[in-house]
Each structure stands twice: as structure tokens, then as C-alpha cells.
């Protein structure tokens, strides 16, 4: 028997896909790879989604946690170039969960995106992209979530990418907001940097999450970052005649700061 599986990242697109596929594939199995470092808003959203879907979402944990893999990687912080976290914390747990079963993996990449999504190298896992096939775009995703009553994850008030609270794919404004809304988590992210800085000896190591400055230095520029962000929001609203949904304004503004394609496994 072929299994139908859909991975939730805690992000809007995979969540909208789960809602979209609910009645189309009734025997769908849902899973969430929990790094143990997710935002509280993400756990809350996954619970709400579980209620809406009417079936459990399997929480998959890596056999070893982030700190273990950081130790294996000689104390190196993960980065876009050296992304040791995704294979160990997201991909391996998924592949172990599927095992040798034949499976169709439903991926929430949209028709208006130019990325592939995570494709398992395992031959028994076949990826499919219903949103691409059906021409579903970002606005459609917003509508699917709104119509279902689920809405967006709460972190969408300040951040647009799901994943770990310290994810290096965060933009400057998102770091500032992490410090405002979750000072304890921001401090933990700072602690990682301090630990790496203290223990590192090799010059090629990544010492900071941003790759440019420490989080403490970034936070010293808080006023400047917020002001720049607010100005961009104002500009966005004026070009859209104040008629755009705020979540899409936030996405556009943050992407204009840094549109590095986010992680294919974590940010869907
Ligand atoms: S969310 Fe970011 S830090 Fe976490 S596993 Fe994914 S890429 Fe790594």
C-alpha cells in the first residue's frame, strides 16, 4: 500500500496544503519534524491545525538534538552555506519515519515560486506539488487559510518564516522582534554565539548567526532597523493604495531586505 504523507513546517504554505488536501486525500498522514527549537507560536499553530484536520500530526524528533549535532560539527553554527541542521533535524527523522514504505510526499511549493522543495534521495519517496499543478499562488494560500478559519501563524505579526527561533535565515527586523517578543529565546541565541566565540579556534568557523555581526551588535542598531522597516512598510502600503493584506506587506518588505531562498525543508 502506498502511503500519502504531508510534512508541516509550521509555515503557511504547508499548512494551507494540508487544508487543501484534507478531503482530496482522506488517508493522508501528517508529520512535523520538531527540532525542539521552534517558536511557541509554531507549536500552538500545529495544535490548531491538528484540530482542524481531525487527525493527529506525528511529531518526529531527531535521535540527537541540535546541541549534539553542533558538537559533531565542531561547534560550528549552521549557516546557509553549511546547513548541517536541516539534514540531521528535519530530513533524517522524516526518512526514518517513512522507512522502506512506498510513499507520495505532498509538498507545499506554490505555482508562483521558483524552487523545488525538499526532494528525498530515497527512491521509495515520490514528491508531488499540488499547488504548482493547480496554479495556487500566494494570495490563494492566504484565502485557503482564512476560509478554513485557521488563519496565519501568530508569528506572522513579526516574522514570515517558520523554523527554529535562532534560524540564520531570519532578517534583521525579525531578530529585533525576537528580542522584543521572546527575550528569553533571543538570549539563548546570544548564548550560542558567546559559546562558539569562546570555544572556536579555527578562523573559518561561523561565529555569529547573521554571519556579519553578533546579535548584541545587531540589537544596538535596533532603532535604526525598526525605522528602516517602518519606512518600507509605509512605502509598500502607498504603492498598494493601502489595500494590501498586512501579512503580504510584511513578506514583501522582509524579502526586500534579504530574499535569499529559505530552507526547502523548514520554510514551506
Ligand atoms: S529552521 Fe533554520 S536553523 Fe532550524 S533546522 Fe531549519 S535551516 Fe536549520
XYZ file of C-alpha atoms and ligand atoms in Angstrom:
276
model
C 0.000 0.000 0.000
C 1.319 3.433 -0.933
C 1.406 5.954 1.895
C 0.394 9.581 1.375
C 2.436 11.887 3.580
C 2.452 15.641 4.105
C 5.104 17.436 6.106
C 4.123 20.515 8.084
C 6.785 23.091 8.799
C 4.600 25.389 10.867
C 4.617 27.741 7.887
C 1.633 29.000 5.917
C 2.144 27.088 2.651
C 2.430 23.567 4.058
C -0.476 24.329 6.398
C -2.622 25.586 3.539
C -1.713 22.469 1.561
C -2.856 20.274 4.446
C -6.196 22.095 4.457
C -6.409 21.914 0.639
C -5.722 18.155 0.556
C -7.874 17.244 3.578
C -10.840 15.949 1.582
C -8.922 15.168 -1.598
C -6.714 12.549 0.097
C -8.578 11.276 3.178
C -5.844 8.802 4.175
C -3.149 11.481 4.291
C -0.626 11.149 7.131
C 0.738 14.382 8.585
C 4.055 14.906 10.316
C 6.084 17.712 11.830
C 9.842 17.435 12.390
C 10.305 19.074 15.754
C 13.808 20.453 16.226
C 12.979 21.273 19.845
C 13.968 24.863 19.000
C 10.741 26.022 17.388
C 8.829 29.136 18.373
C 5.966 28.740 20.878
C 3.669 30.204 18.201
C 4.560 27.306 15.908
C 3.620 24.636 18.465
C 0.360 26.497 19.095
C -0.398 26.639 15.372
C 0.351 22.936 14.857
C -2.147 22.107 17.631
C -4.828 24.257 15.978
C -4.143 22.606 12.652
C -4.423 19.162 14.188
C -7.921 20.019 15.438
C -8.941 21.344 12.042
C -7.600 18.286 10.209
C -9.293 15.976 12.667
C -6.363 13.611 12.899
C -3.035 13.515 14.697
C 0.080 15.167 13.359
C 3.037 12.904 14.099
C 5.747 14.836 15.932
C 9.084 13.495 14.724
C 12.200 14.167 16.726
C 15.757 13.648 15.640
C 17.531 10.899 17.590
C 20.056 13.535 18.710
C 19.295 17.181 19.388
C 20.677 20.415 17.929
C 23.403 20.678 20.551
C 24.645 17.192 19.778
C 24.921 17.964 16.035
C 26.610 21.268 16.782
C 29.182 19.371 18.795
C 29.622 16.882 15.917
C 30.170 19.886 13.638
C 32.968 21.093 15.885
C 30.964 23.889 17.453
C 30.154 25.487 14.117
C 26.899 27.434 13.896
C 24.834 26.326 10.897
C 24.591 28.766 8.001
C 23.051 28.943 4.525
C 26.328 27.599 3.108
C 26.837 24.947 5.749
C 23.410 23.748 6.659
C 24.133 20.745 8.826
C 20.926 21.267 10.816
C 18.398 20.512 8.068
C 19.589 17.013 7.126
C 20.015 15.937 10.731
C 16.986 17.556 12.348
C 14.451 17.597 9.535
C 15.281 15.192 6.744
C 16.624 12.122 8.535
C 13.706 11.906 11.002
C 11.305 12.048 8.055
C 13.114 9.353 6.091
C 13.264 7.112 9.148
C 9.535 7.595 9.707
C 8.770 6.532 6.105
C 11.281 3.689 6.228
C 11.140 1.483 3.150
C 7.416 2.087 2.510
C 6.372 3.434 -0.857
C 5.234 6.996 -0.197
C 3.944 10.024 -2.043
C 5.194 13.171 -0.347
C 2.984 16.256 -0.787
C 4.996 19.495 -0.853
C 3.546 22.997 -0.476
C 5.663 24.875 -3.012
C 3.351 27.308 -4.829
C 2.827 27.999 -8.522
C 4.352 31.479 -8.158
C 7.580 30.185 -6.585
C 10.720 29.192 -8.342
C 12.021 26.493 -6.042
C 11.759 22.767 -5.880
C 11.254 21.911 -2.232
C 12.959 19.079 -0.497
C 13.256 16.040 -2.716
C 14.230 12.886 -0.914
C 17.052 10.991 -2.491
C 15.249 7.824 -1.419
C 13.687 6.059 -4.379
C 10.605 4.975 -2.419
C 9.561 8.605 -1.731
C 7.946 10.392 -4.650
C 7.435 14.184 -4.314
C 4.315 15.857 -5.710
C 3.446 19.566 -5.851
C -0.353 20.046 -5.880
C -0.142 23.852 -5.606
C 2.165 24.058 -8.614
C -0.054 21.695 -10.598
C -3.241 23.585 -9.697
C -1.797 27.089 -10.152
C -2.206 28.039 -6.479
C -0.387 31.295 -5.679
C 0.397 33.232 -2.507
C -2.934 35.081 -2.492
C -4.766 31.761 -2.868
C -2.860 30.412 0.137
C -3.930 33.390 2.254
C -7.519 32.752 1.170
C -7.406 28.999 1.878
C -6.181 29.687 5.407
C -8.685 32.458 6.017
C -11.636 30.495 4.669
C -10.726 27.470 6.786
C -10.808 29.577 9.949
C -7.208 28.625 10.726
C -5.661 31.902 9.627
C -1.948 32.550 9.757
C 0.501 31.508 12.455
C 0.679 34.201 15.131
C 4.362 34.845 14.435
C 3.215 36.396 11.145
C 2.805 39.637 13.082
C 6.600 39.980 13.000
C 8.235 37.113 11.126
C 7.339 35.276 7.945
C 9.487 32.156 8.054
C 8.788 29.148 10.186
C 11.553 27.151 11.837
C 13.929 27.415 14.755
C 13.847 30.593 16.836
C 17.528 31.137 16.021
C 17.289 30.300 12.331
C 20.040 32.093 10.423
C 17.569 32.770 7.610
C 15.985 35.458 9.784
C 16.166 39.027 8.613
C 17.365 41.893 10.856
C 13.866 43.084 11.751
C 12.880 39.547 12.716
C 15.855 39.301 15.100
C 14.863 42.607 16.677
C 11.315 41.350 17.108
C 12.529 38.067 18.582
C 14.318 40.136 21.210
C 11.127 42.132 21.873
C 8.644 39.280 21.940
C 10.758 36.397 23.218
C 13.668 37.923 25.139
C 14.452 34.524 26.704
C 14.857 32.901 23.274
C 16.876 35.828 21.961
C 19.176 35.467 24.973
C 19.578 31.742 24.231
C 20.576 32.620 20.655
C 23.119 35.104 22.058
C 24.409 32.377 24.392
C 25.107 30.128 21.391
C 27.172 32.887 19.816
C 29.083 33.503 23.030
C 29.792 29.815 23.410
C 31.045 29.500 19.830
C 33.134 32.651 20.136
C 34.725 31.365 23.305
C 35.372 27.828 22.093
C 36.357 28.487 18.497
C 39.904 28.354 17.332
C 39.602 27.846 13.562
C 39.229 31.090 11.612
C 36.839 29.662 9.013
C 34.195 28.959 11.642
C 30.950 30.862 11.613
C 30.846 32.772 14.898
C 27.559 34.610 14.517
C 24.061 33.735 13.375
C 23.955 36.549 10.836
C 27.458 35.891 9.523
C 28.136 39.643 9.743
C 27.762 40.864 13.317
C 26.847 39.464 16.713
C 23.244 39.608 17.857
C 24.281 42.019 20.593
C 25.724 44.358 17.957
C 22.620 43.969 15.827
C 20.392 44.860 18.759
C 22.404 48.025 19.385
C 21.112 49.130 15.964
C 17.518 48.344 16.941
C 16.106 51.863 16.437
C 17.690 52.188 13.009
C 16.409 48.731 11.930
C 12.866 49.447 13.106
C 12.818 52.859 11.482
C 14.018 51.466 8.163
C 11.447 48.687 8.355
C 8.580 51.061 9.144
C 9.534 53.293 6.249
C 9.486 50.325 3.887
C 6.067 49.256 5.185
C 4.790 52.782 4.553
C 6.155 52.706 1.001
C 4.632 49.298 0.345
C 1.245 50.433 1.595
C 1.324 53.533 -0.550
C 2.145 51.619 -3.750
C -0.695 49.230 -2.988
C -3.186 52.019 -2.185
C -3.341 50.850 1.438
C -5.299 47.916 0.142
C -2.977 45.005 0.711
C -3.187 42.450 3.419
C -0.633 43.163 6.136
C 0.900 39.697 6.012
C 1.746 40.080 2.357
C 3.131 43.590 3.024
C 5.362 42.133 5.741
C 6.551 39.368 3.399
C 7.369 41.849 0.639
C 9.234 44.158 2.995
C 11.272 41.400 4.639
C 12.055 39.806 1.283
C 13.290 43.177 0.056
C 15.813 43.130 2.934
C 17.066 39.684 2.094
C 15.434 37.355 -0.369
C 17.946 34.504 -0.020
C 15.809 31.468 -0.795
C 14.924 29.975 2.579
C 15.386 26.369 3.601
C 13.428 23.967 1.405
C 12.619 21.630 4.249
C 11.986 24.117 7.057
C 10.290 27.084 5.412
C 7.321 25.830 3.444
S 14.805 26.303 10.705
Fe 16.815 27.140 10.173
S 18.148 26.608 11.924
Fe 16.310 25.313 12.076
S 16.819 23.407 11.044
Fe 15.874 24.748 9.512
S 17.518 25.865 8.484
Fe 18.337 24.969 10.415
